[in-house]
Short mmCIF file of C-alpha atoms in Angstrom, two decimals:
data_model
loop_
_atom_site.label_atom_id
_atom_site.label_comp_id
_atom_site.label_asym_id
_atom_site.label_seq_id
_atom_site.Cartn_x
_atom_site.Cartn_y
_atom_site.Cartn_z
CA MET A 3 -0.35 0.27 -0.19
CA LEU A 4 0.94 3.64 -0.54
CA PRO A 5 2.29 4.84 2.42
CA SER A 6 0.73 7.35 4.17
CA PRO A 7 1.47 10.15 6.85
CA ILE A 8 1.24 8.07 10.05
CA ASP A 9 3.36 5.00 8.29
CA ILE A 10 6.54 8.00 8.49
CA ILE A 11 5.37 8.99 11.85
CA SER A 12 5.13 5.22 12.92
CA LEU A 13 8.89 4.61 11.64
CA ARG A 14 10.24 8.04 13.61
CA GLN A 15 8.07 6.49 16.50
CA ASN A 16 9.87 3.04 16.26
CA ILE A 17 13.55 4.35 15.23
CA CYS A 18 13.37 5.99 19.17
CA THR A 19 12.54 3.16 20.64
CA GLN A 20 14.58 0.37 19.49
CA THR A 21 17.69 -0.28 21.48
CA SER A 22 19.11 -2.44 18.92
CA ASP A 23 21.31 -0.97 16.07
CA ASN A 24 21.14 -3.71 13.37
CA VAL A 25 17.17 -3.03 14.52
CA ARG A 26 17.10 0.49 13.63
CA ARG A 27 19.04 0.47 10.57
CA GLN A 28 16.47 -1.39 9.12
CA TYR A 29 14.05 1.16 9.89
CA LEU A 30 16.45 3.69 8.40
CA ASP A 31 16.06 1.23 5.86
CA ASP A 32 12.49 1.48 5.42
CA PHE A 33 12.91 5.42 6.08
CA TYR A 34 14.37 6.00 2.83
CA ALA A 35 12.17 3.92 0.89
CA LEU A 36 9.06 5.44 1.86
CA ARG A 37 9.95 9.18 2.47
CA PRO A 38 10.25 10.12 -1.22
CA ARG A 39 7.43 8.92 -2.23
CA ILE A 40 4.95 11.68 0.21
CA PRO A 41 5.92 15.11 -1.34
CA ALA A 42 4.85 16.55 2.50
CA PHE A 43 7.71 14.29 4.06
CA GLN A 44 10.50 15.40 1.68
CA ASN A 45 12.05 17.98 4.31
CA CYS A 46 10.98 15.55 7.40
CA SER A 47 13.17 14.32 9.70
CA ILE A 48 14.45 10.79 11.73
CA PRO A 49 14.68 10.55 15.66
CA VAL A 50 17.97 9.06 17.21
CA PRO A 51 17.75 7.30 20.48
CA GLN A 52 21.04 9.07 23.22
CA SER A 53 23.85 7.71 22.82
CA ALA A 54 23.27 5.84 19.39
CA THR A 55 25.81 5.64 16.61
CA LEU A 56 23.72 5.41 13.45
CA PHE A 57 25.70 4.71 9.89
CA ASP A 58 23.69 6.19 6.60
CA PRO A 59 22.53 3.25 4.30
CA ARG A 60 21.98 5.45 1.16
CA PRO A 61 24.03 3.85 -1.72
CA SER A 62 25.22 7.25 -2.56
CA LEU A 63 27.48 7.25 0.29
CA SER A 64 30.59 5.98 -0.40
CA GLY A 65 30.67 3.13 2.14
CA ARG A 66 28.89 3.22 5.45
CA GLU A 67 29.66 6.63 6.91
CA LEU A 68 28.71 7.91 10.38
CA VAL A 69 26.03 10.40 10.29
CA GLY A 70 25.95 10.78 14.42
CA ALA A 71 24.99 10.44 17.61
CA ALA A 72 22.33 11.72 19.98
CA PRO A 73 23.08 14.05 22.80
CA THR A 74 22.58 12.47 26.66
CA GLY A 75 19.10 12.77 27.63
CA LYS A 76 17.35 13.59 24.29
CA LEU A 77 16.68 12.83 20.57
CA ALA A 78 18.66 13.96 18.08
CA THR A 79 17.15 14.28 14.18
CA LEU A 80 19.05 12.96 11.27
CA SER A 81 17.07 16.04 9.13
CA CYS A 82 16.45 15.01 5.68
CA GLU A 83 17.28 19.03 4.40
CA SER A 84 19.98 19.08 2.15
CA GLU A 85 22.49 21.92 3.33
CA ALA A 86 26.44 22.39 2.99
CA ALA A 87 28.81 20.37 5.71
CA PRO A 88 31.52 22.16 7.45
CA PRO A 89 34.78 21.69 5.51
CA GLU A 90 36.30 19.60 8.26
CA GLY A 91 34.20 16.33 8.52
CA ARG A 92 32.25 16.74 5.31
CA MET A 93 30.52 13.62 4.24
CA SER A 94 28.88 13.34 1.34
CA ALA A 95 27.24 16.11 -1.09
CA ARG A 96 24.20 16.00 0.68
CA SER A 97 24.95 16.30 4.52
CA THR A 98 22.94 15.32 7.75
CA ARG A 99 22.52 17.44 10.77
CA LEU A 100 21.62 16.82 13.71
CA LYS A 101 18.58 18.85 15.42
CA ASP A 102 16.68 18.56 18.97
CA GLU A 103 13.88 15.95 18.62
CA GLY A 104 12.58 15.26 21.73
CA THR A 105 12.47 12.65 24.18
CA LYS A 106 10.79 9.06 23.33
CA LEU A 107 7.75 9.92 25.19
CA GLN A 108 7.06 13.12 23.24
CA VAL A 109 8.06 11.55 20.14
CA VAL A 110 5.44 9.18 20.49
CA SER A 111 3.21 10.92 21.82
CA ALA A 112 3.53 14.11 19.18
CA GLY A 113 2.87 10.99 16.05
CA ALA A 114 -0.58 9.46 17.74
CA ILE A 115 -1.75 12.72 18.13
CA ALA A 116 -0.95 13.89 14.65
CA GLY A 117 -3.03 10.67 13.48
CA LEU A 118 -6.10 11.68 15.39
CA VAL A 119 -5.62 15.03 14.34
CA SER A 120 -5.48 14.41 10.96
CA ARG A 121 -8.22 12.19 10.66
CA PHE A 122 -10.69 13.93 12.61
CA ILE A 123 -9.85 17.09 9.56
CA VAL A 124 -10.27 14.63 6.75
CA ALA A 125 -13.54 12.95 8.15
CA PRO A 126 -16.17 14.82 6.58
CA LEU A 127 -14.28 13.56 2.94
CA ASP A 128 -14.16 10.13 3.93
CA VAL A 129 -18.22 11.04 5.04
CA VAL A 130 -18.92 12.44 1.30
CA LYS A 131 -17.15 10.11 -0.51
CA ILE A 132 -19.00 7.20 1.47
CA ARG A 133 -22.48 8.80 -0.09
CA LEU A 134 -21.06 8.89 -3.60
CA GLN A 135 -20.23 5.49 -3.22
CA LEU A 136 -23.37 3.88 -2.01
CA GLN A 137 -25.75 5.96 -4.48
CA PRO A 138 -27.15 2.93 -6.55
CA TYR A 139 -28.33 4.75 -9.36
CA SER A 140 -26.92 6.93 -12.52
CA LEU A 141 -26.67 10.54 -12.45
CA SER A 142 -27.94 10.39 -16.06
CA ASP A 143 -31.54 8.55 -14.64
CA PRO A 144 -34.39 10.54 -15.72
CA LEU A 145 -36.23 9.34 -12.77
CA ALA A 146 -33.06 10.29 -10.35
CA PRO A 147 -35.00 13.41 -8.62
CA LEU A 148 -37.79 11.74 -7.96
CA ARG A 149 -36.49 8.85 -5.82
CA ALA A 150 -36.61 9.47 -2.20
CA ALA A 151 -33.12 8.92 -1.92
CA PRO A 152 -30.90 12.29 -2.68
CA ALA A 153 -29.30 12.54 -5.46
CA TYR A 154 -26.07 13.45 -4.76
CA HIS A 155 -24.14 15.48 -7.79
CA GLY A 156 -20.09 15.69 -6.98
CA ALA A 157 -18.37 16.22 -4.03
CA VAL A 158 -19.57 19.80 -3.59
CA ALA A 159 -23.15 19.50 -3.27
CA THR A 160 -22.67 16.08 -1.59
CA LEU A 161 -21.58 18.00 1.32
CA ARG A 162 -23.92 20.76 0.47
CA HIS A 163 -27.21 18.39 0.94
CA ILE A 164 -26.09 16.56 4.07
CA LEU A 165 -24.90 20.04 6.00
CA ARG A 166 -28.15 21.24 4.65
CA HIS A 167 -30.96 18.30 5.78
CA GLU A 168 -28.18 16.51 8.41
CA GLY A 169 -26.79 19.06 10.69
CA LEU A 170 -22.90 19.36 10.55
CA THR A 171 -22.10 16.75 13.11
CA ALA A 172 -23.42 14.46 10.01
CA LEU A 173 -20.04 15.20 8.71
CA TRP A 174 -18.25 13.12 11.21
CA LYS A 175 -20.60 10.12 11.53
CA GLY A 176 -18.34 6.99 12.05
CA ASN A 177 -15.64 8.94 13.01
CA VAL A 178 -14.88 6.69 16.24
CA PRO A 179 -14.76 4.01 14.79
CA ALA A 180 -12.34 5.67 11.83
CA GLU A 181 -10.08 7.04 14.70
CA LEU A 182 -9.50 3.99 16.11
CA LEU A 183 -8.96 1.66 12.76
CA TYR A 184 -6.58 4.57 11.72
CA VAL A 185 -4.29 3.82 15.09
CA PHE A 186 -4.57 -0.11 15.11
CA TYR A 187 -4.54 0.02 11.55
CA ALA A 188 -0.86 1.28 11.24
CA ALA A 189 0.39 -0.35 14.90
CA ILE A 190 -0.80 -4.27 13.10
CA GLN A 191 0.43 -2.42 9.69
CA PHE A 192 4.21 -1.54 10.36
CA THR A 193 4.93 -4.41 12.81
CA THR A 194 3.99 -6.85 10.50
CA TYR A 195 6.17 -5.41 8.13
CA ARG A 196 9.01 -5.13 9.83
CA THR A 197 8.60 -9.03 10.98
CA THR A 198 8.73 -9.95 7.25
CA THR A 199 11.30 -8.10 6.36
CA LEU A 200 13.25 -9.23 8.80
CA PHE A 201 12.35 -12.35 7.83
CA LEU A 202 12.91 -12.47 4.12
CA GLN A 203 16.42 -10.99 5.12
CA THR A 204 17.25 -13.67 7.02
CA ALA A 205 15.62 -16.95 5.65
CA LEU A 206 16.47 -16.75 2.27
CA PRO A 207 19.88 -17.39 1.02
CA THR A 208 20.07 -14.93 -1.73
CA ARG A 209 18.11 -11.51 -0.87
CA LEU A 210 15.26 -10.40 -2.93
CA PRO A 211 15.27 -7.00 -5.27
CA ASP A 212 14.25 -3.71 -2.81
CA PRO A 213 10.82 -3.35 -4.85
CA ALA A 214 9.65 -7.60 -4.19
CA GLU A 215 10.80 -7.66 -0.84
CA SER A 216 8.96 -4.12 -0.16
CA PHE A 217 6.01 -6.11 -1.98
CA ILE A 218 5.65 -9.34 -0.14
CA ALA A 219 6.19 -7.33 3.28
CA GLY A 220 3.72 -4.59 2.17
CA ALA A 221 1.23 -6.98 0.85
CA SER A 222 1.32 -9.27 3.52
CA SER A 223 1.28 -6.60 5.92
CA GLY A 224 -1.65 -4.61 4.62
CA ALA A 225 -3.63 -8.03 4.78
CA LEU A 226 -3.14 -8.80 7.77
CA ALA A 227 -3.85 -5.56 9.11
CA THR A 228 -7.06 -5.30 7.17
CA SER A 229 -8.18 -8.59 8.28
CA ILE A 230 -7.81 -7.69 12.29
CA THR A 231 -9.40 -3.97 11.95
CA TYR A 232 -12.06 -4.86 9.04
CA PRO A 233 -15.03 -5.23 11.63
CA LEU A 234 -13.99 -1.07 12.55
CA ASP A 235 -13.69 -0.33 8.82
CA LEU A 236 -17.60 -1.78 8.53
CA LEU A 237 -18.82 -0.21 11.16
CA ARG A 238 -17.77 2.95 10.15
CA THR A 239 -19.26 3.15 6.60
CA ARG A 240 -22.55 1.82 8.17
CA PHE A 241 -22.46 4.64 10.49
CA ALA A 242 -21.58 7.33 7.26
CA ALA A 243 -23.88 5.88 5.62
CA GLN A 244 -26.97 6.63 8.17
CA GLY A 245 -29.56 9.14 7.81
CA ARG A 246 -31.66 11.73 9.47
CA ARG A 247 -33.30 8.24 10.63
CA ARG A 248 -30.84 7.04 12.84
CA ILE A 249 -30.02 2.75 13.17
CA TYR A 250 -26.97 2.82 15.75
CA GLY A 251 -27.24 4.95 18.30
CA SER A 252 -24.13 4.21 19.31
CA LEU A 253 -21.02 2.54 18.70
CA ARG A 254 -21.39 -0.13 21.58
CA SER A 255 -25.38 -0.87 20.14
CA ALA A 256 -23.99 -1.17 16.56
CA VAL A 257 -21.50 -4.00 17.64
CA TRP A 258 -24.70 -6.06 20.04
CA ASP A 259 -27.46 -5.03 16.98
CA ILE A 260 -25.03 -7.02 14.22
CA LYS A 261 -23.82 -9.55 16.33
CA ARG A 262 -27.11 -10.49 17.53
CA ASP A 263 -28.98 -10.19 14.48
CA GLU A 264 -26.09 -11.19 11.81
CA GLY A 265 -23.66 -12.90 13.75
CA TYR A 266 -19.79 -12.66 13.70
CA ARG A 267 -19.62 -12.62 9.62
CA GLY A 268 -21.82 -9.61 10.18
CA PHE A 269 -18.44 -7.65 10.76
CA PHE A 270 -16.54 -9.30 7.68
CA ARG A 271 -19.31 -8.36 5.01
CA GLY A 272 -17.10 -7.04 1.76
CA ILE A 273 -13.50 -8.54 3.18
CA CYS A 274 -13.01 -10.31 -0.07
CA PRO A 275 -12.90 -7.29 -2.13
CA ALA A 276 -11.14 -5.69 0.30
CA LEU A 277 -8.17 -8.39 0.72
CA GLY A 278 -8.48 -8.79 -2.90
CA GLN A 279 -7.17 -5.21 -3.49
CA ILE A 280 -4.20 -5.50 -1.58
CA VAL A 281 -2.30 -7.00 -3.87
CA PRO A 282 -2.93 -6.03 -7.43
CA PHE A 283 -2.43 -2.52 -5.98
CA MET A 284 0.89 -3.42 -4.57
CA GLY A 285 2.06 -4.96 -7.90
CA ILE A 286 0.64 -2.05 -9.68
CA PHE A 287 2.20 1.08 -7.92
CA PHE A 288 5.45 -0.95 -7.64
CA VAL A 289 5.65 -1.34 -11.84
CA THR A 290 4.56 2.04 -12.10
CA TYR A 291 6.70 3.45 -9.67
CA GLU A 292 9.67 1.79 -10.82
CA GLY A 293 9.41 2.55 -14.74
CA LEU A 294 8.69 6.46 -13.75
CA ARG A 295 12.04 6.71 -11.07
CA ILE A 296 13.56 5.05 -14.23
CA GLN A 297 12.26 7.22 -17.00
CA LEU A 298 12.98 11.05 -14.20
CA SER A 299 15.95 9.90 -13.50
CA GLY A 300 17.33 12.19 -15.88
CA PHE A 301 15.70 15.29 -14.86
CA ASN A 302 17.40 16.17 -11.78
CA MET A 303 14.56 17.55 -9.91
CA PRO A 304 14.90 19.45 -6.64
CA TRP A 305 14.83 17.50 -3.06
CA GLY A 306 14.37 13.85 -4.80
CA GLY A 307 11.24 15.46 -6.72
CA GLU A 308 11.56 12.41 -9.08
CA ASP A 309 10.64 9.87 -6.36
CA ALA A 310 7.97 12.02 -4.99
CA THR A 311 6.23 12.38 -8.24
CA ALA A 312 6.87 9.10 -9.50
CA GLY A 313 4.85 7.63 -6.29
CA VAL A 314 2.18 10.41 -6.60
CA VAL A 315 1.32 8.80 -10.00
CA GLY A 316 1.96 5.58 -9.14
CA SER A 317 -0.40 5.97 -6.16
CA ILE A 318 -3.23 7.80 -8.62
CA VAL A 319 -3.07 4.57 -11.47
CA ALA A 320 -2.99 1.99 -8.24
CA LYS A 321 -5.79 3.43 -6.49
CA THR A 322 -7.69 4.09 -9.77
CA ALA A 323 -7.32 0.67 -11.15
CA VAL A 324 -8.58 -1.12 -7.71
CA PHE A 325 -11.17 1.73 -7.21
CA PRO A 326 -14.25 -0.54 -8.18
CA LEU A 327 -13.45 -3.50 -5.56
CA ASP A 328 -13.67 -0.08 -3.13
CA LEU A 329 -16.47 0.49 -4.08
CA VAL A 330 -18.38 -2.73 -4.19
CA ARG A 331 -16.98 -3.67 -0.49
CA LYS A 332 -18.77 -0.23 0.46
CA ARG A 333 -22.06 -1.46 -1.13
CA ILE A 334 -21.34 -4.91 0.49
CA GLN A 335 -20.81 -3.72 3.86
CA VAL A 336 -24.17 -2.46 4.20
CA GLN A 337 -26.19 -5.36 3.39
CA GLY A 338 -28.15 -7.09 5.36
CA PRO A 339 -31.33 -6.85 7.57
CA THR A 340 -30.44 -3.21 7.90
CA ARG A 341 -29.87 -2.66 4.16
CA ALA A 342 -32.92 -0.93 3.08
CA ARG A 343 -32.61 1.50 6.24
CA TYR A 344 -29.57 4.02 5.19
CA VAL A 345 -29.53 6.78 4.14
CA TYR A 346 -30.36 5.05 0.21
CA SER A 347 -33.25 2.79 0.87
CA ASP A 348 -32.80 0.76 -2.74
CA ILE A 349 -29.65 -0.30 -2.52
CA PRO A 350 -29.07 -3.47 -4.46
CA GLU A 351 -28.15 -6.92 -2.98
CA TYR A 352 -24.94 -8.27 -3.98
CA THR A 353 -23.98 -11.72 -3.54
CA SER A 354 -20.56 -11.56 -4.56
CA ALA A 355 -18.08 -8.77 -5.57
CA LEU A 356 -17.60 -9.90 -8.88
CA ARG A 357 -21.52 -9.86 -9.30
CA GLY A 358 -21.29 -6.78 -7.88
CA ILE A 359 -19.65 -5.34 -10.18
CA ALA A 360 -20.84 -6.79 -12.65
CA ALA A 361 -24.28 -5.38 -12.02
CA ILE A 362 -23.16 -1.84 -11.34
CA ALA A 363 -21.70 -1.80 -15.06
CA ARG A 364 -24.56 -3.11 -16.19
CA THR A 365 -27.26 -0.51 -14.69
CA GLU A 366 -24.79 2.44 -13.37
CA GLY A 367 -22.47 2.42 -16.06
CA LEU A 368 -18.56 2.41 -16.32
CA ARG A 369 -18.58 5.71 -14.50
CA GLY A 370 -20.34 4.30 -11.68
CA LEU A 371 -17.70 2.14 -10.59
CA TYR A 372 -15.58 4.78 -9.39
CA LYS A 373 -18.36 7.49 -7.81
CA GLY A 374 -16.17 8.76 -5.09
CA LEU A 375 -12.84 8.41 -6.97
CA PRO A 376 -11.93 12.40 -7.03
CA ILE A 377 -12.37 13.06 -3.55
CA SER A 378 -10.73 10.00 -2.19
CA LEU A 379 -7.63 11.06 -4.66
CA ILE A 380 -7.87 14.46 -3.41
CA LYS A 381 -7.95 14.27 0.50
CA SER A 382 -4.38 12.50 0.54
CA ALA A 383 -2.71 15.77 0.50
CA PRO A 384 -4.79 17.55 2.87
CA ALA A 385 -4.21 14.73 5.59
CA SER A 386 -0.38 14.63 4.58
CA ALA A 387 -0.72 18.22 5.91
CA VAL A 388 -2.19 18.15 8.15
CA THR A 389 -0.22 15.29 10.00
CA VAL A 390 2.92 17.27 9.27
CA TRP A 391 1.42 20.28 10.72
CA THR A 392 -0.09 18.91 13.94
CA TYR A 393 2.98 16.51 14.31
CA GLU A 394 5.50 19.46 14.37
CA ARG A 395 3.38 21.61 16.62
CA SER A 396 2.48 18.68 19.07
CA LEU A 397 6.27 18.19 19.40
CA LYS A 398 6.99 21.61 20.12
CA LEU A 399 4.43 22.70 23.05
CA LEU A 400 5.15 19.30 24.11
CA MET A 401 9.01 20.15 24.73
CA ASN A 402 8.17 23.20 26.02
CA LEU A 403 5.72 22.22 28.65
CA ASP A 404 8.59 19.23 30.16
CA ALA A 405 10.79 22.26 29.94
CA ASN A 406 8.87 24.48 31.77
CA ARG A 407 7.81 21.82 34.63
CA GLU A 408 11.41 20.57 34.97
CA ALA A 409 12.19 24.01 35.58
CA GLN A 410 9.88 24.89 38.35
CA LEU A 411 11.24 21.91 40.08
#
């Protein structure tokens, strides 16, 4: 899966909480692999635990050159910004500097705050996307205005309709399970990614190429994280699909009602298309990403722009290719005894993902398979920006609070 802002934040947390230099170097490898694919993180930094001596793993440097050790009691940071090194001790054209990054607890806390705030800010875009995906008829249908359910014509019109008829708070329907999903998914994904990567590097007689290693580790971690957190994803969709008439009064009542009426299988409706889109996404992304990197390598873009461009284009191509699976997953998630009680009371019944895709293409046209795609692509930019902004300011605030507390003692 394409790395998200929380992925970078999680890497920083993992680096600063590791005591093994070997494991920390592996996290550095992951950092250098992920960072160029998110433009907002081109100048982000890496925290280094105190007394840790790290070596830059990038092949562009000659040998394994010493890049720094953290000062006592604090976390130093390996900044990603390019700047000239002083005459003595110049290491490379891209010298790395150190700066104060706070304690381990401060870094972890700031990362958690950034993830939760970012999720809260982009929640309205998620609700809009889900409403568009669940709309079960073509916008060109002449009978659409006569239906009892609203006819959404684009993201802006959908946003206005929700505000007018359901109020401002409706834009955060399903935000509680979404926040839990965001946190647990990232934790499971990174734990599995690291475990799988270390296994591939130690169990095989020869190391796999980096793209193949990333593909296997990414697909494995994404599949496991999706499987474990899937009930939260389903709950998020069902809450977002509620109109003015509430089906579930609370998260607790939703869990109880689904278990009572649908059994444990009800929490995993649509998991097959959810898992089915992971491997194609990874394959399409890496093929596009690696191909564009080669094509753009001669342009010498500033701040690694060729990697960022390849990452953005690869993400758009891969997400567009698998988006029909995401759409049919949302439709299947609202199946069951409550299917006719959501904002759309006429959502068709789908017995499988493939039959669902065929039915949507037949009744709503090929465009129907891509409802909500533009807003899905657009929301990643503000999510990255909010995460970076919140993380840096949360970290600074926590450091100032601790400094003031120490000064008063």
